[in-house]
């Protein structure tokens, strides 16, 4: 079987190489000038949509411009897994219709490799490439044995995070204006943070999974969320409005039929927003703390009340999330059967069956890492599964009660403890405690860029207390100029409120920088 898998992997690499070569040759024959291509790529998504609708731009020219830029991105950062062959046909179809009626008419869109989204085509979009993911889709990295390592679009020695890493990298490079990713532990929000783009983790069931591959099928306490990723805040809003629509509900009966809630997005009521700069599990770096502080000040300038908030029992919650996701204790051996584990998941795969022993040995030196390793060992009895269900229900209520006690509408906090990590950073340095909490709660939220790492951020003191923090600290030098996001998290089914706060925060930050 290993030989068969190896041949399949080689076949996939060869197919990609042929597709890339063929597209490059085809684009050389395109009548699109370099000047026109650059003009198209300079348009934001609102301008692009307007030009496509008034027919001053052709969908086929827009497609060619983004295909060209995507090929450039591929050569630099290795983010594409496949070219979608029907893209040309879809673009020409957009140009042939007598009237523009679809909300995403002619807009090229990239897809995380595990997504095939039929409804996007029905909405008028032109899916044109699929993007790279980590082995198993269960890692905040972007490397696998088939297509290799994807690099960060801002610094080549850094990764783009994962698992929607190829998607974020391509958008961050400018090779796509809009994309779709998935999030089960931070897989949209963390790559958006590392690459300086916008990403929305939706409430589960509000955006259908379609033909999405799910790495964890056996448990349903923490499920995969699907969401848009974009160069701009307007891109997230446009995609969400299109996907939260009756037209999409009719295509996928599993989607909750809740259309875009304009009363939440357009609301004028001043909000009460909680914030925290660190979760005290993995201490946030100075740049990530400063980003939260900047967001706090900007929201206060908009008239909102922003108060300090401490999530209840956050260590218990994060360990509970880890135990749920790895509840059978042998997840990696099920996902990696006939190939070698990549370096990011090497420990997780090869330590299965020994984690309790390793946890005991580590405990005297690093209590936090010991507890995480122990949680990764999963459950031994059926009763343990029932206990996880009860604990999750209890924590969901406890967290909601804590927000209601302070009359909070939303929360802002770091996306991760660190800015974009070095590619060579081991997996333990990528622990997503800040994002994973909200997958446990099924809270939707936005990851959005706030600032960039400064010299002062790099020089500021960062004390490492655990293995994870030690690995985070090693990625601080050389990080000047990297993007820094925050996440805006809101209660279940209030996705549009997160988008409203994003838009207000975005406009205030641009006003100050402008």
XYZ file of C-alpha atoms in Angstrom:
514
model
C 0.000 0.000 0.000
C 2.875 2.390 0.763
C 4.120 1.959 -2.796
C 0.668 2.736 -4.187
C 0.408 5.869 -2.029
C 3.894 6.968 -3.081
C 2.958 6.618 -6.767
C -0.266 8.579 -6.173
C 1.727 11.367 -4.517
C 4.187 11.477 -7.393
C 1.247 11.565 -9.806
C -0.304 14.516 -7.977
C 2.977 16.447 -8.105
C 3.384 15.712 -11.828
C -0.189 16.772 -12.542
C 0.342 20.063 -10.745
C 3.578 20.707 -12.649
C 1.828 20.069 -15.966
C -1.085 22.328 -15.043
C 1.215 25.170 -14.002
C 3.283 24.857 -17.175
C 0.183 24.745 -19.367
C -1.359 27.807 -17.708
C 1.877 29.764 -18.006
C 2.043 29.035 -21.732
C -1.610 29.962 -22.193
C -1.223 33.283 -20.389
C 1.709 34.192 -22.624
C -0.786 34.153 -25.509
C -3.279 36.377 -23.661
C -4.038 39.791 -25.158
C -4.077 41.333 -21.675
C -1.323 43.947 -21.390
C 0.895 44.298 -18.338
C -0.552 47.769 -17.722
C -4.118 46.457 -17.764
C -3.176 43.495 -15.600
C -1.665 45.755 -12.954
C -4.690 48.038 -13.082
C -7.012 45.085 -12.417
C -4.852 43.844 -9.548
C -4.836 47.325 -7.976
C -8.635 47.396 -7.644
C -10.183 46.543 -4.296
C -13.071 44.096 -4.319
C -15.797 46.768 -4.276
C -14.228 48.537 -7.262
C -13.737 45.211 -9.035
C -17.348 44.177 -8.472
C -18.576 47.525 -9.803
C -16.428 47.305 -12.945
C -17.562 43.734 -13.619
C -21.209 44.671 -13.161
C -21.086 47.710 -15.453
C -19.152 45.614 -18.010
C -16.180 47.998 -18.135
C -14.129 44.916 -17.242
C -14.442 41.408 -18.625
C -14.413 38.443 -16.266
C -11.924 36.644 -18.536
C -9.421 39.509 -18.227
C -9.837 39.599 -14.449
C -9.279 35.848 -14.333
C -6.111 36.090 -16.441
C -4.750 38.887 -14.229
C -5.176 36.824 -11.081
C -3.928 33.631 -12.716
C -0.760 35.484 -13.689
C -0.276 36.810 -10.148
C -1.055 33.395 -8.665
C 1.643 31.780 -10.808
C 4.083 34.408 -9.574
C 3.072 33.633 -5.997
C 3.521 29.916 -6.618
C 7.108 30.431 -7.760
C 7.923 32.481 -4.663
C 5.987 30.815 -1.824
C 4.648 27.443 -3.118
C 0.982 27.877 -2.218
C -1.017 26.272 -5.077
C -1.972 22.592 -5.305
C -4.064 22.627 -8.488
C -5.423 24.802 -11.287
C -9.210 24.530 -11.643
C -9.676 23.696 -15.364
C -13.201 25.072 -15.762
C -12.245 28.597 -14.590
C -11.867 29.861 -18.170
C -15.264 28.469 -19.150
C -16.918 30.033 -16.091
C -15.377 33.437 -16.800
C -16.491 33.362 -20.437
C -19.968 32.365 -19.292
C -20.055 35.433 -17.032
C -19.124 37.623 -20.003
C -21.827 36.073 -22.192
C -24.865 36.602 -19.952
C -27.060 39.550 -20.994
C -27.623 40.832 -17.437
C -25.552 40.651 -14.260
C -27.702 39.148 -11.506
C -25.258 37.114 -9.380
C -23.662 38.735 -6.289
C -20.145 37.411 -6.984
C -20.344 37.804 -10.781
C -16.937 37.233 -12.366
C -14.905 37.452 -9.161
C -12.016 34.950 -9.140
C -11.905 32.934 -5.947
C -9.356 30.514 -4.526
C -10.230 27.491 -2.400
C -8.472 25.614 0.368
C -7.641 22.217 -1.121
C -10.235 20.291 0.898
C -13.170 22.378 -0.400
C -15.251 21.953 -3.541
C -17.891 24.617 -3.380
C -20.628 24.196 -5.953
C -22.619 27.132 -4.622
C -19.807 29.597 -5.386
C -20.245 28.932 -9.090
C -24.006 29.376 -8.713
C -23.343 32.761 -7.112
C -21.351 33.842 -10.174
C -17.834 33.418 -8.758
C -14.981 31.906 -10.759
C -13.054 29.344 -8.642
C -9.596 29.200 -10.234
C -7.070 27.476 -7.935
C -6.886 25.255 -4.873
C -4.305 25.976 -2.192
C -1.937 24.072 0.054
C -2.663 22.589 3.494
C -0.650 20.778 6.186
C -0.542 17.013 6.431
C -3.707 15.825 8.295
C -5.201 19.387 8.297
C -4.546 19.311 12.051
C -1.590 21.659 12.387
C -0.850 25.390 12.564
C 1.653 24.911 9.743
C 1.513 24.343 5.992
C 3.717 21.461 4.899
C 2.955 18.032 3.474
C 4.695 15.187 1.656
C 2.969 15.864 -1.672
C 3.366 19.579 -2.342
C 5.925 20.618 0.260
C 6.267 23.711 2.420
C 4.321 26.915 1.801
C 6.143 30.080 2.833
C 4.889 33.315 4.322
C 4.283 36.039 1.691
C 6.077 38.646 3.863
C 9.202 36.757 5.004
C 10.466 33.568 3.369
C 11.835 32.075 6.609
C 8.378 32.161 8.180
C 5.344 29.944 7.684
C 1.813 31.080 6.814
C 0.235 29.014 9.651
C -2.515 26.503 8.901
C -4.454 24.706 8.062
C -5.757 27.285 5.565
C -2.146 28.374 5.105
C -1.870 28.166 1.329
C -5.068 30.185 1.053
C -3.860 32.960 3.358
C -0.430 33.016 1.709
C -1.882 33.387 -1.800
C -4.264 36.168 -0.724
C -1.526 37.876 1.288
C 0.732 37.820 -1.762
C -2.005 39.370 -3.917
C -2.589 36.271 -6.046
C -6.245 36.028 -5.008
C -8.729 38.650 -3.896
C -11.123 36.272 -2.127
C -10.938 32.716 -0.825
C -12.633 30.071 1.301
C -11.011 28.264 4.212
C -12.000 26.081 7.160
C -11.415 26.458 10.893
C -11.459 23.772 13.581
C -8.811 25.180 15.936
C -7.893 28.510 14.384
C -7.294 27.353 10.812
C -8.749 30.518 9.233
C -7.899 33.021 11.953
C -4.249 32.023 12.522
C -3.218 32.049 8.820
C -5.031 35.385 8.393
C -2.936 36.705 11.319
C 0.380 35.352 10.010
C -0.272 36.694 6.498
C -1.996 39.987 7.354
C -5.380 39.372 5.719
C -9.003 39.175 6.879
C -10.747 35.913 7.803
C -14.147 34.962 9.228
C -14.770 31.854 11.313
C -18.522 31.376 11.016
C -20.965 29.761 13.401
C -21.170 26.068 12.517
C -24.106 25.324 10.164
C -24.336 28.921 8.907
C -22.033 28.130 6.002
C -22.291 24.628 4.563
C -19.439 22.188 4.276
C -20.380 21.058 0.762
C -17.802 18.453 -0.284
C -15.323 19.518 2.370
C -13.020 16.827 3.741
C -13.243 16.706 7.551
C -10.200 15.295 9.401
C -12.248 14.469 12.518
C -15.468 12.617 11.717
C -15.935 10.581 14.886
C -16.880 13.419 17.248
C -19.297 16.326 16.801
C -18.633 18.412 19.928
C -16.133 20.585 18.010
C -16.871 20.794 14.307
C -15.261 22.398 11.293
C -16.390 25.913 10.449
C -16.242 27.214 6.873
C -15.562 30.875 6.173
C -14.304 33.488 3.700
C -10.802 34.966 3.621
C -10.060 38.221 1.845
C -7.609 41.033 1.141
C -9.997 43.574 2.689
C -12.806 43.901 5.211
C -15.223 44.592 2.354
C -14.280 41.249 0.821
C -15.420 39.383 3.937
C -18.689 41.290 4.034
C -19.392 40.750 0.326
C -18.714 37.010 0.493
C -20.701 36.546 3.697
C -23.743 38.388 2.330
C -23.638 36.200 -0.780
C -23.250 32.947 1.178
C -25.792 33.745 3.908
C -28.592 33.775 1.330
C -31.721 31.869 0.380
C -30.114 30.776 -2.879
C -27.400 28.916 -0.960
C -29.821 27.432 1.600
C -31.728 25.740 -1.207
C -28.526 24.039 -2.403
C -27.496 22.664 1.001
C -30.200 21.489 3.444
C -27.636 21.185 6.260
C -27.171 24.952 6.400
C -29.129 26.868 9.016
C -31.515 29.031 6.924
C -30.548 32.310 8.609
C -30.040 35.028 6.028
C -27.557 37.872 6.521
C -28.756 39.744 9.612
C -28.628 43.394 8.578
C -29.913 44.577 11.955
C -26.681 43.272 13.552
C -24.386 44.558 10.814
C -26.005 47.990 10.410
C -26.769 48.545 14.098
C -25.846 51.888 15.649
C -26.091 50.944 19.327
C -22.887 51.546 21.250
C -21.420 48.227 22.367
C -19.738 46.834 25.466
C -16.671 44.879 24.423
C -14.357 42.843 26.618
C -10.659 42.501 25.922
C -7.615 40.622 27.142
C -4.001 40.957 26.009
C -2.891 37.487 27.101
C -4.555 34.246 28.171
C -1.746 33.493 30.663
C -1.362 29.981 29.234
C 0.994 31.004 26.457
C 2.005 34.589 27.070
C 1.369 36.869 24.077
C 4.375 38.596 22.541
C 4.699 42.401 22.892
C 3.505 42.964 19.301
C 0.341 40.911 19.844
C -0.414 42.728 23.116
C 0.108 46.115 21.470
C -2.285 45.181 18.643
C -5.048 44.489 21.187
C -4.322 47.809 22.895
C -4.533 49.663 19.548
C -7.836 47.936 18.757
C -9.165 48.876 22.199
C -8.288 52.556 21.695
C -9.807 52.618 18.202
C -13.081 51.086 19.399
C -13.233 53.550 22.289
C -12.754 56.356 19.764
C -15.882 55.011 18.039
C -17.812 55.455 21.278
C -17.831 51.839 22.453
C -17.094 50.797 26.033
C -14.134 48.409 26.199
C -13.427 46.689 29.527
C -10.964 44.144 30.843
C -12.231 40.541 30.698
C -10.736 37.310 31.944
C -12.127 34.116 30.361
C -13.196 31.664 33.077
C -11.034 28.582 33.680
C -9.241 29.000 30.364
C -6.716 26.214 31.040
C -9.520 23.736 31.745
C -11.337 24.880 28.595
C -8.356 24.522 26.285
C -7.439 21.101 27.699
C -11.074 20.049 27.273
C -10.954 21.129 23.614
C -7.753 19.143 23.040
C -9.217 16.057 24.692
C -12.407 16.276 22.617
C -10.531 16.592 19.333
C -8.186 13.726 20.202
C -10.765 11.704 22.112
C -9.815 8.284 20.704
C -6.108 8.838 21.392
C -5.091 7.514 17.964
C -6.157 10.283 15.604
C -2.794 10.711 13.888
C -2.284 7.012 13.231
C -5.697 6.953 11.536
C -4.878 9.993 9.405
C -1.283 8.976 8.590
C -1.221 5.319 7.611
C 0.937 4.846 4.543
C 3.367 7.782 4.548
C 5.862 9.350 6.908
C 4.635 12.096 9.241
C 5.842 15.611 8.423
C 8.018 17.317 11.026
C 5.069 19.300 12.434
C 3.086 16.177 13.344
C 6.013 13.792 13.907
C 5.734 13.899 17.717
C 1.920 13.631 17.698
C 2.014 10.587 15.403
C 4.900 8.673 16.934
C 4.007 9.306 20.579
C 0.535 7.743 20.368
C 0.207 5.157 23.120
C 3.025 6.751 25.154
C 1.660 10.206 25.920
C 0.739 9.517 29.561
C 4.295 8.331 30.214
C 5.769 11.360 28.427
C 3.379 13.657 30.312
C 4.544 12.269 33.650
C 8.221 12.725 32.725
C 7.689 16.305 31.529
C 5.542 17.451 34.475
C 8.363 18.438 36.913
C 9.898 20.744 34.281
C 6.889 22.127 32.365
C 3.444 21.644 33.898
C 1.549 23.296 31.024
C 3.139 21.139 28.312
C 2.631 18.046 30.489
C -1.101 18.736 30.764
C -1.454 19.287 27.021
C 0.361 16.021 26.261
C -1.872 14.203 28.730
C -5.002 15.657 27.071
C -3.740 14.454 23.678
C -3.888 10.876 24.993
C -7.677 10.824 24.584
C -10.278 8.758 26.435
C -10.136 5.169 27.617
C -13.790 4.443 28.466
C -17.223 5.242 27.051
C -18.049 7.034 30.300
C -15.165 9.424 29.608
C -16.874 10.526 26.387
C -20.097 11.249 28.288
C -18.048 13.244 30.771
C -16.598 15.391 27.969
C -20.120 16.188 26.736
C -21.183 17.239 30.232
C -18.043 19.310 30.770
C -18.499 21.123 27.466
C -22.133 21.978 28.252
C -21.091 23.234 31.677
C -18.301 25.400 30.266
C -20.481 26.826 27.469
C -22.904 28.120 30.121
C -20.129 29.341 32.407
C -18.541 31.394 29.613
C -21.890 32.831 28.468
C -22.715 33.745 32.086
C -19.354 35.517 32.451
C -20.048 37.639 29.357
C -23.611 38.367 30.446
C -22.447 39.385 33.935
C -20.384 42.167 32.338
C -23.117 42.824 29.721
C -20.624 42.177 26.917
C -21.556 42.071 23.238
C -18.148 40.909 21.962
C -14.516 40.207 22.848
C -11.167 41.210 21.347
C -7.931 39.364 22.032
C -4.798 38.047 20.268
C -5.250 35.406 17.558
C -2.139 33.573 18.728
C 0.618 34.185 21.218
C 3.071 34.990 18.421
C 3.386 36.715 15.090
C 4.356 34.516 12.096
C 6.618 31.777 13.434
C 9.805 30.546 11.827
C 9.276 27.562 9.527
C 11.753 25.612 11.630
C 9.699 26.211 14.809
C 8.553 22.821 16.199
C 4.849 22.097 16.538
C 4.780 22.763 20.279
C 5.536 26.425 19.561
C 2.368 26.633 17.479
C -0.145 25.771 20.195
C -3.334 27.758 19.335
C -4.733 28.380 22.820
C -6.220 31.777 21.887
C -8.180 30.519 18.885
C -9.038 26.975 20.036
C -11.126 28.287 22.947
C -13.703 29.700 20.512
C -13.970 26.499 18.499
C -14.949 24.803 21.754
C -17.616 27.473 22.294
C -18.717 27.604 18.623
C -18.350 31.405 18.727
C -17.924 33.082 15.333
C -15.314 35.768 14.831
C -13.049 37.785 12.590
C -9.257 37.845 12.380
C -8.162 41.241 11.033
C -4.853 43.123 10.648
C -4.193 45.938 13.121
C -0.510 46.838 12.922
C 2.968 45.554 12.060
C 5.833 44.450 14.288
C 8.137 47.332 15.260
C 11.741 47.458 16.490
C 10.373 48.324 19.931
C 8.242 45.161 19.922
C 11.301 43.044 19.153
C 13.435 44.711 21.836
C 10.747 44.467 24.548
C 11.163 41.830 27.256
C 9.449 38.467 26.748
C 9.912 35.947 29.547
C 9.490 32.299 28.545
C 8.067 30.042 31.265
C 7.286 26.934 29.204
C 8.545 25.030 26.169
C 5.873 26.679 24.005
C 6.902 30.170 25.124
C 10.585 29.345 24.647
C 9.857 28.369 21.020
C 7.708 31.474 20.519
C 10.550 33.649 21.838
C 12.976 32.241 19.250
C 10.733 33.620 16.465
C 10.736 37.224 17.752
C 14.151 38.307 16.337
C 13.891 39.324 12.676
C 10.119 39.827 12.825
C 10.023 43.599 12.188
C 7.401 44.428 9.545
C 5.333 41.273 9.964
C 1.553 41.791 10.234
C -0.261 41.535 13.560
C -3.983 40.698 13.742
C -6.500 40.562 16.556
C -9.618 38.411 16.700
C -13.105 39.772 17.333
C -15.266 37.036 18.843
C -19.035 37.151 19.384
C -21.707 34.751 20.691
C -23.103 32.014 18.461
C -25.153 33.142 15.441
C -24.011 36.769 15.743
C -21.484 36.551 12.898
C -22.700 39.846 11.433
C -21.909 41.666 14.686
C -18.263 40.607 14.361
C -18.306 41.984 10.803
C -19.787 45.282 12.029
C -17.054 45.689 14.655
C -14.424 44.760 12.040
C -15.680 47.468 9.670
C -15.773 50.138 12.386
C -12.328 49.184 13.651
C -10.948 49.087 10.127
C -12.264 52.548 9.258
C -10.948 54.074 12.496
C -7.473 52.596 12.037
C -7.320 53.779 8.416
C -8.450 57.265 9.481
C -5.597 57.449 11.997
C -2.992 56.067 9.584
C -4.258 58.265 6.725
